[in-house]
Short mmCIF file of C-alpha atoms and ligand atoms in Angstrom, two decimals:
data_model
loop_
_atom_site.label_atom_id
_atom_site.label_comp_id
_atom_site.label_asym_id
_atom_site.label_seq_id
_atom_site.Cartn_x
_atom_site.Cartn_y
_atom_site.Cartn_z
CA UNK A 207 11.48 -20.12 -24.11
CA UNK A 208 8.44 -19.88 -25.74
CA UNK A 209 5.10 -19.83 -23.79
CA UNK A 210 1.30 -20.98 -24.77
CA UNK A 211 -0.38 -17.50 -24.57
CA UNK A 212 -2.48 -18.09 -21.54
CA UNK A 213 -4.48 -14.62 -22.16
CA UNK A 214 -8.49 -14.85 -23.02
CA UNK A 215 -8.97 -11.21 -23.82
CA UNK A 216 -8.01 -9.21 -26.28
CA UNK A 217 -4.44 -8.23 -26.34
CA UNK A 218 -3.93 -4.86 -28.22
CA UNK A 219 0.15 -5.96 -28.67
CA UNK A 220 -0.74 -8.51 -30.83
CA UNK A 221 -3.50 -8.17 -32.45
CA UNK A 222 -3.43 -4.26 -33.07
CA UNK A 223 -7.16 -2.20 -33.49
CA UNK A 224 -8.54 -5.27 -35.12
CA UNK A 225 -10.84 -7.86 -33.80
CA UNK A 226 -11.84 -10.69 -35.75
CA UNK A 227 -15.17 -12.35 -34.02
CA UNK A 228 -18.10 -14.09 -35.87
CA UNK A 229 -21.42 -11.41 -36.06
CA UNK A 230 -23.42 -13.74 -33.87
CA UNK A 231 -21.18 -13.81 -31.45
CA UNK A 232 -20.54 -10.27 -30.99
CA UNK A 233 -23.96 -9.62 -31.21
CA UNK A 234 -25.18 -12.12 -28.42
CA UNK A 235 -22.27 -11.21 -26.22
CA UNK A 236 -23.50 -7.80 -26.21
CA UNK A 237 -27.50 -8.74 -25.95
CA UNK A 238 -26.71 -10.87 -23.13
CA UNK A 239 -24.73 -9.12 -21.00
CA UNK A 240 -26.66 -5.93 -21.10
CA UNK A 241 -30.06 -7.51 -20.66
CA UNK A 242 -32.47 -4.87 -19.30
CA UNK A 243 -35.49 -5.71 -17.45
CA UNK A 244 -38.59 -4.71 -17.51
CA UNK A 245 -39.98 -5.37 -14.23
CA UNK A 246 -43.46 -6.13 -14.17
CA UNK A 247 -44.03 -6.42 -10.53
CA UNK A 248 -47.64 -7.62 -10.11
CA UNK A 249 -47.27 -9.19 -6.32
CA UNK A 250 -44.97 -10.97 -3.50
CA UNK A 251 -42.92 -11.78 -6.28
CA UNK A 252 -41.82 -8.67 -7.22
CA UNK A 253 -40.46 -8.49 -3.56
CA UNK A 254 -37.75 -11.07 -4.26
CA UNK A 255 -37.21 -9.45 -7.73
CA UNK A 256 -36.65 -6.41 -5.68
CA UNK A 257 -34.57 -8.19 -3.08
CA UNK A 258 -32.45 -9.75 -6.53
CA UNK A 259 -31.59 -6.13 -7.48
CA UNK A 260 -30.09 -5.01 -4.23
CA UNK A 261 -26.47 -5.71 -2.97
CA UNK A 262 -27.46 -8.60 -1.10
CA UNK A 263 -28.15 -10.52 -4.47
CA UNK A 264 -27.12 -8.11 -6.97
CA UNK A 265 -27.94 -8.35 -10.04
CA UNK A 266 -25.54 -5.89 -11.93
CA UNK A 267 -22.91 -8.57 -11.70
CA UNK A 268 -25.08 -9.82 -14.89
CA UNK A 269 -25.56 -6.62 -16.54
CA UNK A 270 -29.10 -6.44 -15.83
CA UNK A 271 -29.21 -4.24 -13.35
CA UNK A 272 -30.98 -1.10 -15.02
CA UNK A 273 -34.44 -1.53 -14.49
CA UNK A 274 -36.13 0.22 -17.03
CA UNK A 275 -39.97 1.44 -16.54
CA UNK A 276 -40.24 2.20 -19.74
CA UNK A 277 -40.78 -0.65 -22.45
CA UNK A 278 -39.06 1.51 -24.89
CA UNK A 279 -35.53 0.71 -23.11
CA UNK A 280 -36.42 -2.28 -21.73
CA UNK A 281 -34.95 -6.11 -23.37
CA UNK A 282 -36.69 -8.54 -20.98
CA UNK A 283 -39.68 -8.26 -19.06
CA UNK A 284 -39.97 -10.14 -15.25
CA UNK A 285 -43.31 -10.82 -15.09
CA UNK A 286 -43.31 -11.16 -11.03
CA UNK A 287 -46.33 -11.42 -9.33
CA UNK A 288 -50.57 -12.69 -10.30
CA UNK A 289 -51.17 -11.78 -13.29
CA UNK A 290 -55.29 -11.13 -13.15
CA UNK A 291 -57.86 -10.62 -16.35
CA UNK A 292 -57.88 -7.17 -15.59
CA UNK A 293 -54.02 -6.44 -15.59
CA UNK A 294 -53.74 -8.98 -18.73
CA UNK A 295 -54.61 -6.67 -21.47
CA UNK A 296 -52.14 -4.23 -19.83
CA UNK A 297 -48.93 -6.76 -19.39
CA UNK A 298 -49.50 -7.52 -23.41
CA UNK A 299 -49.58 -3.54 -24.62
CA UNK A 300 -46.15 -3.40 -22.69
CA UNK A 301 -44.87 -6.30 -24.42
CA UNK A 302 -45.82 -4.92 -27.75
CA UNK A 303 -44.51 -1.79 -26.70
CA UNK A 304 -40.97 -3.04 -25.96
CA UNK A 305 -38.67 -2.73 -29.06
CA UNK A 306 -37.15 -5.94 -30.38
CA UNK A 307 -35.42 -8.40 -29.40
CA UNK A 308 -37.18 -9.13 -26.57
CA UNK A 309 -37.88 -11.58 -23.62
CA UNK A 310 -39.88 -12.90 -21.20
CA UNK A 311 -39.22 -14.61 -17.94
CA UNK A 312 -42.37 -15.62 -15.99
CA UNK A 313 -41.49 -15.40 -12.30
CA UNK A 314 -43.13 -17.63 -9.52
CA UNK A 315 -46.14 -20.04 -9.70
CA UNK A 316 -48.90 -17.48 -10.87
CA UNK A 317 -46.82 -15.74 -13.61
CA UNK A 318 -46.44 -19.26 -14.74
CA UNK A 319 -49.72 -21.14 -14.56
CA UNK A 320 -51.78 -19.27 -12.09
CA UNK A 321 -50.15 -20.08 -8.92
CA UNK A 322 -52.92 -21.19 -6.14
CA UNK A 323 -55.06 -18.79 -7.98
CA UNK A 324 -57.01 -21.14 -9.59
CA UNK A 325 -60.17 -18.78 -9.90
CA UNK A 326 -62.72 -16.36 -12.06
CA UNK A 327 -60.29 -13.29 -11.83
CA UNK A 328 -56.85 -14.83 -12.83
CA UNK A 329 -54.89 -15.03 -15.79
CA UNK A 330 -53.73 -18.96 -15.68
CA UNK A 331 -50.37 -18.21 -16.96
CA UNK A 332 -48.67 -15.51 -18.28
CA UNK A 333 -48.29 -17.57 -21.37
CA UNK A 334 -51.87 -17.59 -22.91
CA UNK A 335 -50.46 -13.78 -23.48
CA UNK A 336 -46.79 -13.56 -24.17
CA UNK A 337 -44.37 -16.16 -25.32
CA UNK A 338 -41.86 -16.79 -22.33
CA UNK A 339 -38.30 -18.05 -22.66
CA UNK A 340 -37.90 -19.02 -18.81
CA UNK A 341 -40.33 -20.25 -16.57
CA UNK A 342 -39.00 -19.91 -12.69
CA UNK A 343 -40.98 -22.26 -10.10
CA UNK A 344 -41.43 -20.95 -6.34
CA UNK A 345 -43.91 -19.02 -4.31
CA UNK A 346 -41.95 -16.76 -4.21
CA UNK A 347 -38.87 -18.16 -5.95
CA UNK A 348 -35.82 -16.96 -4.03
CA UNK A 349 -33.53 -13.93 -6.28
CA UNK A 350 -30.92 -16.84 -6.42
CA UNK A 351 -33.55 -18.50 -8.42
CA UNK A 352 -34.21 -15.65 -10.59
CA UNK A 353 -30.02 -14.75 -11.15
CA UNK A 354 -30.25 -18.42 -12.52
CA UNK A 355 -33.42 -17.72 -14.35
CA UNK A 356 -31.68 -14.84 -15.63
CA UNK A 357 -27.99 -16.98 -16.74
CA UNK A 358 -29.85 -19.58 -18.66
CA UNK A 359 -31.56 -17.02 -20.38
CA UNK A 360 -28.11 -15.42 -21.39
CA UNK A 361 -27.28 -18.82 -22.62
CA UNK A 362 -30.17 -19.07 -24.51
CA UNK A 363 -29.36 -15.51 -26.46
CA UNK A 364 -26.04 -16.77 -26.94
CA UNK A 365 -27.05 -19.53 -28.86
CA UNK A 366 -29.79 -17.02 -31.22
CA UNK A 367 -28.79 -16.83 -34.85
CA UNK A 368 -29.14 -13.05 -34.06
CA UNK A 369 -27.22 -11.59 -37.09
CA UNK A 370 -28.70 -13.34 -39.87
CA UNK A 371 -32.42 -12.72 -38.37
CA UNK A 372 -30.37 -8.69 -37.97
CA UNK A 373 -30.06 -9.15 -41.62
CA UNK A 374 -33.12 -11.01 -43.13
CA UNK A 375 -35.25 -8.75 -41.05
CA UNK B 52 -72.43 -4.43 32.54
CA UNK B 53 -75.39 -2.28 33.55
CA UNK B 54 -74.26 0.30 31.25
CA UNK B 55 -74.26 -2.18 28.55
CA UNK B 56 -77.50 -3.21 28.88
CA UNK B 57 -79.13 0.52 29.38
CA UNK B 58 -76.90 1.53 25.80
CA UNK B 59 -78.43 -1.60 24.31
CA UNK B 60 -81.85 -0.42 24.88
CA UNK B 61 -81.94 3.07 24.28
CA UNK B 62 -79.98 1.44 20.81
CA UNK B 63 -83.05 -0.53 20.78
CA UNK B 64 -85.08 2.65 21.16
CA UNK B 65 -83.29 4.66 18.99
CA UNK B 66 -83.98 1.87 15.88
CA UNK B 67 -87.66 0.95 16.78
CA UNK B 68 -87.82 4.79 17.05
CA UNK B 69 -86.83 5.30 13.33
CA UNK B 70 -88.18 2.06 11.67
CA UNK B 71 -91.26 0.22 13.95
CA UNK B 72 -91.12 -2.45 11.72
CA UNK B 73 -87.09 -3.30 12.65
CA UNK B 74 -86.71 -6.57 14.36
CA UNK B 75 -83.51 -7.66 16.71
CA UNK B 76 -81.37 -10.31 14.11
CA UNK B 77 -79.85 -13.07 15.58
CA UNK B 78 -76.32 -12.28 16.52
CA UNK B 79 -73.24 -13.76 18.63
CA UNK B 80 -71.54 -10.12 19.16
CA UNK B 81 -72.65 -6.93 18.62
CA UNK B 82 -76.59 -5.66 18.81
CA UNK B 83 -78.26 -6.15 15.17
CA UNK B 84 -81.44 -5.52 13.17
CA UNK B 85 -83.57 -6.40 10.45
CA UNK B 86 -84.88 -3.24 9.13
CA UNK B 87 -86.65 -2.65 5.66
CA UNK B 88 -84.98 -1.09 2.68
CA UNK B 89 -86.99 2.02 2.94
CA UNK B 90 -85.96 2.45 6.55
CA UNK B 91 -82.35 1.99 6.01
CA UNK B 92 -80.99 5.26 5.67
CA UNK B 93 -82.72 6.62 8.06
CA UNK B 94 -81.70 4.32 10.99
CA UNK B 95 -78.39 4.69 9.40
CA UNK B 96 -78.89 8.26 10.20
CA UNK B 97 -80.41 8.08 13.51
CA UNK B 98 -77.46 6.13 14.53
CA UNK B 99 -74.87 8.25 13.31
CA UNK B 100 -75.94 11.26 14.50
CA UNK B 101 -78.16 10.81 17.89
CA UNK B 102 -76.01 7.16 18.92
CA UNK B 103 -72.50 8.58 18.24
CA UNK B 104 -72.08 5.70 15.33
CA UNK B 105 -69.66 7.87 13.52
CA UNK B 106 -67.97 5.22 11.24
CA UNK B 107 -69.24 3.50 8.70
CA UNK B 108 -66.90 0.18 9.07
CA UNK B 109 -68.23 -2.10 6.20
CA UNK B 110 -70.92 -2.35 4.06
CA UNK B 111 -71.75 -6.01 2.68
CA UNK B 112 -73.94 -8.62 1.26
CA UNK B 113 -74.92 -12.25 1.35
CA UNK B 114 -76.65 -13.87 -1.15
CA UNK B 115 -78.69 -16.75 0.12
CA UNK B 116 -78.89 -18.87 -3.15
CA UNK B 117 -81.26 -18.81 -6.10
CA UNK B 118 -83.83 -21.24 -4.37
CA UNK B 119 -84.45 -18.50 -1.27
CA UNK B 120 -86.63 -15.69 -1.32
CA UNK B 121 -85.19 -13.36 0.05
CA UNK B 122 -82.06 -13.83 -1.86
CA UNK B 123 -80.21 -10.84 -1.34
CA UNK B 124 -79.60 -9.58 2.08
CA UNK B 125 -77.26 -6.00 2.40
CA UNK B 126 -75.33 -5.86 5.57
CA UNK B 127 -74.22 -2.53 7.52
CA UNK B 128 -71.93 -2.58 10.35
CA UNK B 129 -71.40 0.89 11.88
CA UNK B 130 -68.93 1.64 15.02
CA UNK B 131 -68.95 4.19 17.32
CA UNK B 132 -65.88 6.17 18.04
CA UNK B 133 -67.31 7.45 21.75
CA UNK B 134 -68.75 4.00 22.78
CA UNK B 135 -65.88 1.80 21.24
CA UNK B 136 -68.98 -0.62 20.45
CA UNK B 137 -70.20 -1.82 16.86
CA UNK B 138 -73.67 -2.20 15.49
CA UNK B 139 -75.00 -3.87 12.95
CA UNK B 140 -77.63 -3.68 10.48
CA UNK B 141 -79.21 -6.02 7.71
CA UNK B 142 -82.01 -5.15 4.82
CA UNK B 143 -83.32 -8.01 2.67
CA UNK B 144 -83.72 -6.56 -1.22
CA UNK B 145 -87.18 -6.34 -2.22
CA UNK B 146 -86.70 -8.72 -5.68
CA UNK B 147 -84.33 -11.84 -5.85
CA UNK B 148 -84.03 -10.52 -9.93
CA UNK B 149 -83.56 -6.85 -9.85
CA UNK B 150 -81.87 -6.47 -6.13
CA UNK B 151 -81.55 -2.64 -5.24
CA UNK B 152 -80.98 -1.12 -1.83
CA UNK B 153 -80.78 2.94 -0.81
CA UNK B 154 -77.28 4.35 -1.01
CA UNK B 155 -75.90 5.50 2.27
CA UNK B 156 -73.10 7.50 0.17
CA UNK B 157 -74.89 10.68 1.34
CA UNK B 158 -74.30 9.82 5.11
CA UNK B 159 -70.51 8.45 4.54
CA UNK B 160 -68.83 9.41 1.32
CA UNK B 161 -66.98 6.37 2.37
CA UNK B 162 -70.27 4.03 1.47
CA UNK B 163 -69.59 4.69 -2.39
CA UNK B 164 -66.23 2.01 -2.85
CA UNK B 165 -68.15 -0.61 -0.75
CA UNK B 166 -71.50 -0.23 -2.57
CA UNK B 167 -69.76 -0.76 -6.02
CA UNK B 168 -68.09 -3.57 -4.66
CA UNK B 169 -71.24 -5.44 -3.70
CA UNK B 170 -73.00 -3.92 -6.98
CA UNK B 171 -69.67 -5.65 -8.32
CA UNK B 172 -69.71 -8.59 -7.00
CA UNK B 173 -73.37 -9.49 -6.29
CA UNK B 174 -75.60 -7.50 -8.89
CA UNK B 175 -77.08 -4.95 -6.11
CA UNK B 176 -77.99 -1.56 -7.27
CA UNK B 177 -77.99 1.02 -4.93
CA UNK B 178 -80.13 3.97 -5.91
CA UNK B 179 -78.75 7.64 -5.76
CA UNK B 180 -75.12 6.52 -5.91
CA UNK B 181 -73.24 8.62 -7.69
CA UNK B 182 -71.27 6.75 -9.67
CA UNK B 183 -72.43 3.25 -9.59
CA UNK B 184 -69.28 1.10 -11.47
CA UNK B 185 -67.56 -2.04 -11.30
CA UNK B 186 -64.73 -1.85 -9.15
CA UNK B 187 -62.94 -4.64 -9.56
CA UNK B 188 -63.96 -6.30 -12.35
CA UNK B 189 -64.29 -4.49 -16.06
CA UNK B 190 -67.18 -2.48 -17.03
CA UNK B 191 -67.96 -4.95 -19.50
CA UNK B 192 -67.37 -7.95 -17.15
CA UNK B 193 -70.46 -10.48 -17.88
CA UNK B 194 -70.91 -11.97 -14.62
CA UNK B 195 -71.43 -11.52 -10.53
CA UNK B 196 -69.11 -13.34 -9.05
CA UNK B 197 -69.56 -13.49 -5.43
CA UNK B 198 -72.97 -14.72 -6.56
CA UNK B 199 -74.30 -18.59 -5.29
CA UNK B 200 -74.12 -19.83 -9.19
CA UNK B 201 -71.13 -18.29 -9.83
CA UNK B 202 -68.11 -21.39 -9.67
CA UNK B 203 -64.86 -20.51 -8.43
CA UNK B 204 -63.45 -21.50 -11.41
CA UNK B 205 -64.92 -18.42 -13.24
CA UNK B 206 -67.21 -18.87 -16.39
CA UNK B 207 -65.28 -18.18 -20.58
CA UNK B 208 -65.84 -14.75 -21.51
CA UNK B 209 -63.71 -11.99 -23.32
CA UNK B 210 -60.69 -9.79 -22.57
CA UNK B 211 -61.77 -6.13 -21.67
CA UNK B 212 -59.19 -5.29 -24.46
CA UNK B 213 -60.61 -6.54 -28.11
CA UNK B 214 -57.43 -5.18 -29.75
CA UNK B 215 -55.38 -7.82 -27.24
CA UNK B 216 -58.10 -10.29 -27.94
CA UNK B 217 -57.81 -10.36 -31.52
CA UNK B 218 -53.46 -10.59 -31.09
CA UNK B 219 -53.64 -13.06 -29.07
CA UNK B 220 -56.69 -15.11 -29.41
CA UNK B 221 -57.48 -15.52 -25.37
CA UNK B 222 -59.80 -14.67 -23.29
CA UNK B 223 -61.23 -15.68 -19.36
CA UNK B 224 -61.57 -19.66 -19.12
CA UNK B 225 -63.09 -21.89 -16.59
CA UNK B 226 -59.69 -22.03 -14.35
CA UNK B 227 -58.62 -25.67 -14.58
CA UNK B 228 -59.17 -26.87 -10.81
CA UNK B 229 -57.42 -30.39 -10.45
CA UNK B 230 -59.12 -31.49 -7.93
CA UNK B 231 -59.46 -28.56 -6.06
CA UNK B 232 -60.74 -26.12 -4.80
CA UNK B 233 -57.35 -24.96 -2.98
CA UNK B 234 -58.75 -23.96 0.05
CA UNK B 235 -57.13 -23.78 3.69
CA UNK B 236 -57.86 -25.62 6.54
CA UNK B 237 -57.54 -23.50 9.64
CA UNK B 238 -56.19 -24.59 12.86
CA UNK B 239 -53.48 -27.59 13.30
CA UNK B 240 -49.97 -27.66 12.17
CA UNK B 241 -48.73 -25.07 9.52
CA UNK B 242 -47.89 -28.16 7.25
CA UNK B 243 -51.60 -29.25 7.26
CA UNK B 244 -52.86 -25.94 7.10
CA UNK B 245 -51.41 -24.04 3.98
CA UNK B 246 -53.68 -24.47 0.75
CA UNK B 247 -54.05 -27.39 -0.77
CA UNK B 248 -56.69 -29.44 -3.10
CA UNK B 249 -58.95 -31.43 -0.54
CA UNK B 250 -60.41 -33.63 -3.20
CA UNK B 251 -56.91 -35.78 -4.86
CA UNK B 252 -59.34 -38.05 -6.79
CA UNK B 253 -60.03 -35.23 -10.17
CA UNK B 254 -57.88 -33.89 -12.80
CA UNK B 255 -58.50 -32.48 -15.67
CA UNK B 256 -58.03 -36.16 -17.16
CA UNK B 257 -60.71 -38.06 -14.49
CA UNK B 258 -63.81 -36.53 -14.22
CA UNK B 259 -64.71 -35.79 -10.39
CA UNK B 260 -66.64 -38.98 -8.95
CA UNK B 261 -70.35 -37.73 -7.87
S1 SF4 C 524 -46.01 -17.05 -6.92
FE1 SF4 C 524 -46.44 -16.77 -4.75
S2 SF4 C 524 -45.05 -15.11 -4.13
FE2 SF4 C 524 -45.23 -15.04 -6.37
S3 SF4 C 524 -46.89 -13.62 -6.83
FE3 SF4 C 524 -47.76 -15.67 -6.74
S4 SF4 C 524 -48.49 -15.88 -4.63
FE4 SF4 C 524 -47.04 -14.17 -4.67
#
């Protein structure tokens, strides 16, 4: 009786050591699921990003789990909290400082337009900075809202033409 | 409340003692005075070390808008940690242009954050402070902010960081207010209360109805 192989993976007894993929797909599957953040915990927010890492929430389930303080290592930066004039200048060296590719997800109302914050000594927006793939609304958003944040952003890098912008680069 | 009243005049004493010119200042809580800049530190002084007004709780200032003369009024408030009272003390600065005021950072080291928070904020120099920087603000920071003319929404000027100026072509902007300010109102339910705009009839669209 023959069966429709129900299997997903990769099955070694049939297809051997090979694996035949397209480049952009092995590429994104491997960006997105090992998307390392840079947390750049500014405020309150950066409580519920906090909270998001922890069991509770846990955000290793999506591979993003190491929290890198360096930009070096880092593949996304969470900007969490108010970013002010003062700290602006700063947020944008780390940016430039984080190897490519990169991303941004401005977390909360004041990473993304200023919040309540509508004065003389705060950024209004993370934005007028860095270019941000995901914008997450709350004050504070809850971590659910930043694990979602954090899925459409995989979806996002799965749809990148990341292999010929590997190439042409 | 007889002891009150005799620690409230040998206060009294104790200031008029230092500074003959110091006059009693209006004032729901604690005992206050006018005194005059040049007096200042040595009231201060007096206070601390015959009164037993150990700690320096705040230092502050209130500027009284351009059109008043005196604009610029510094504002001490000292507690004792033997009498569990407070004190308070206020100078007026000599000029409404060039506002300065004696340091008390040689009586509390303490005095030096708060003095280049209101030399910060309002513009006040103190003389023989040590190390008289912004605090909050950039060195190069244009403005005062806490001063009367100053809007909420902040006033254009640059980045501290030219290199990040010149990548990304921003700097400080008049913070769009849609009809705000977002201010609080205290008291009353928790739904009325939380910040909100209190004038709904401006955006950045309709100009705000005068
Ligand atoms: S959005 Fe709210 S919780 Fe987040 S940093 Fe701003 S004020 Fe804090």
């Amino acid at each position: 009786m023959v069966t429709a192989n129900s299997e997903l993976a990769y099955d070694s007894k049939i297809e051997g050591d090979v694996i035949v993929t397209r480049a952009d797909a092995a590429i994104n599957w491997m960006r997105a699921n090992s998307m390392w953040p840079m947390p750049m915990g500014l405020a309150c927010c950066a409580i519920e990003l906090m909270a998001a890492a922890s069991s509770r929430f846990d955000i290793a389930r999506f591979g993003a789990e190491v929290m890198r303080f360096s930009p070096r290592q880092s593949d996304c930066m969470i900007v969490a909290g108010t970013v002010t004039y003062k700290m602006a200048p700063v947020v944008r060296r780390i940016y430039d400082q984080m190897a490519a590719p990169k991303w941004v997800i401005a977390m909360g109302a004041c990473a993304s337009s200023g919040g309540m914050y509508r004065s003389y000594a705060t950024l209004q927006g993370v934005d007028r900075i860095i270019p941000v793939d995901v914008y997450i609304s709350g004050c504070p958003p809850r971590p659910e809202a930043l694990l979602d944040a954090l899925m459409k952003l995989q979806a996002k890098v799965k749809r990148e033409h990341s292999a010929s912008k590997l190439f042409s680069a | 409340m007889l002891t009150r009243m005799t620690t409230d005049v040998d206060l009294a004493t104790a200031v008029n003692l230092q500074s003959p010119s110091a006059t009693p200042r209006a004032s729901l809580d604690c005992p206050a005075w006018n005194v005059l800049p040049a007096d200042v530190r040595a009231v201060l002084s007096r206070l601390r070390d015959t009164q037993g007004f150990d700690f320096l709780m705040d230092v502050t200032a209130v500027d009284w808008s351009a059109e008043k003369s005196p604009r610029f009024t510094v504002v001490w408030h000292l507690y004792s940690s033997t009498r569990h009272t407070y004190v308070r003390l206020a100078a007026d600065c000599a000029s409404n242009t060039e506002p300065a005021m004696p340091s008390a950072t040689g009586l509390w080291p303490g005095a030096n954050w708060h003095e280049r928070e209101i030399f910060d904020m309002f513009g006040i120099k103190f003389d023989d402070h040590p190390d008289l920087r912004r605090i909050l603000m950039w060195d190069a920071y244009p403005y005062f902010p806490l001063r009367k003319g100053f809007p909420l929404a902040g006033l254009p000027a640059e980045l501290s960081d030219p290199d990040i100026t010149a990548e990304t072509g921003t700097g400080l902007i008049s913070a769009p207010m849609a009809g705000g300010p977002f201010v609080a109102t205290p008291g009353g339910p928790m739904s009325e209360a939380e910040p909100r705009a209190k004038d709904e009839a401006w955006n950045e669209q309709r100009a705000k109805p005068v």
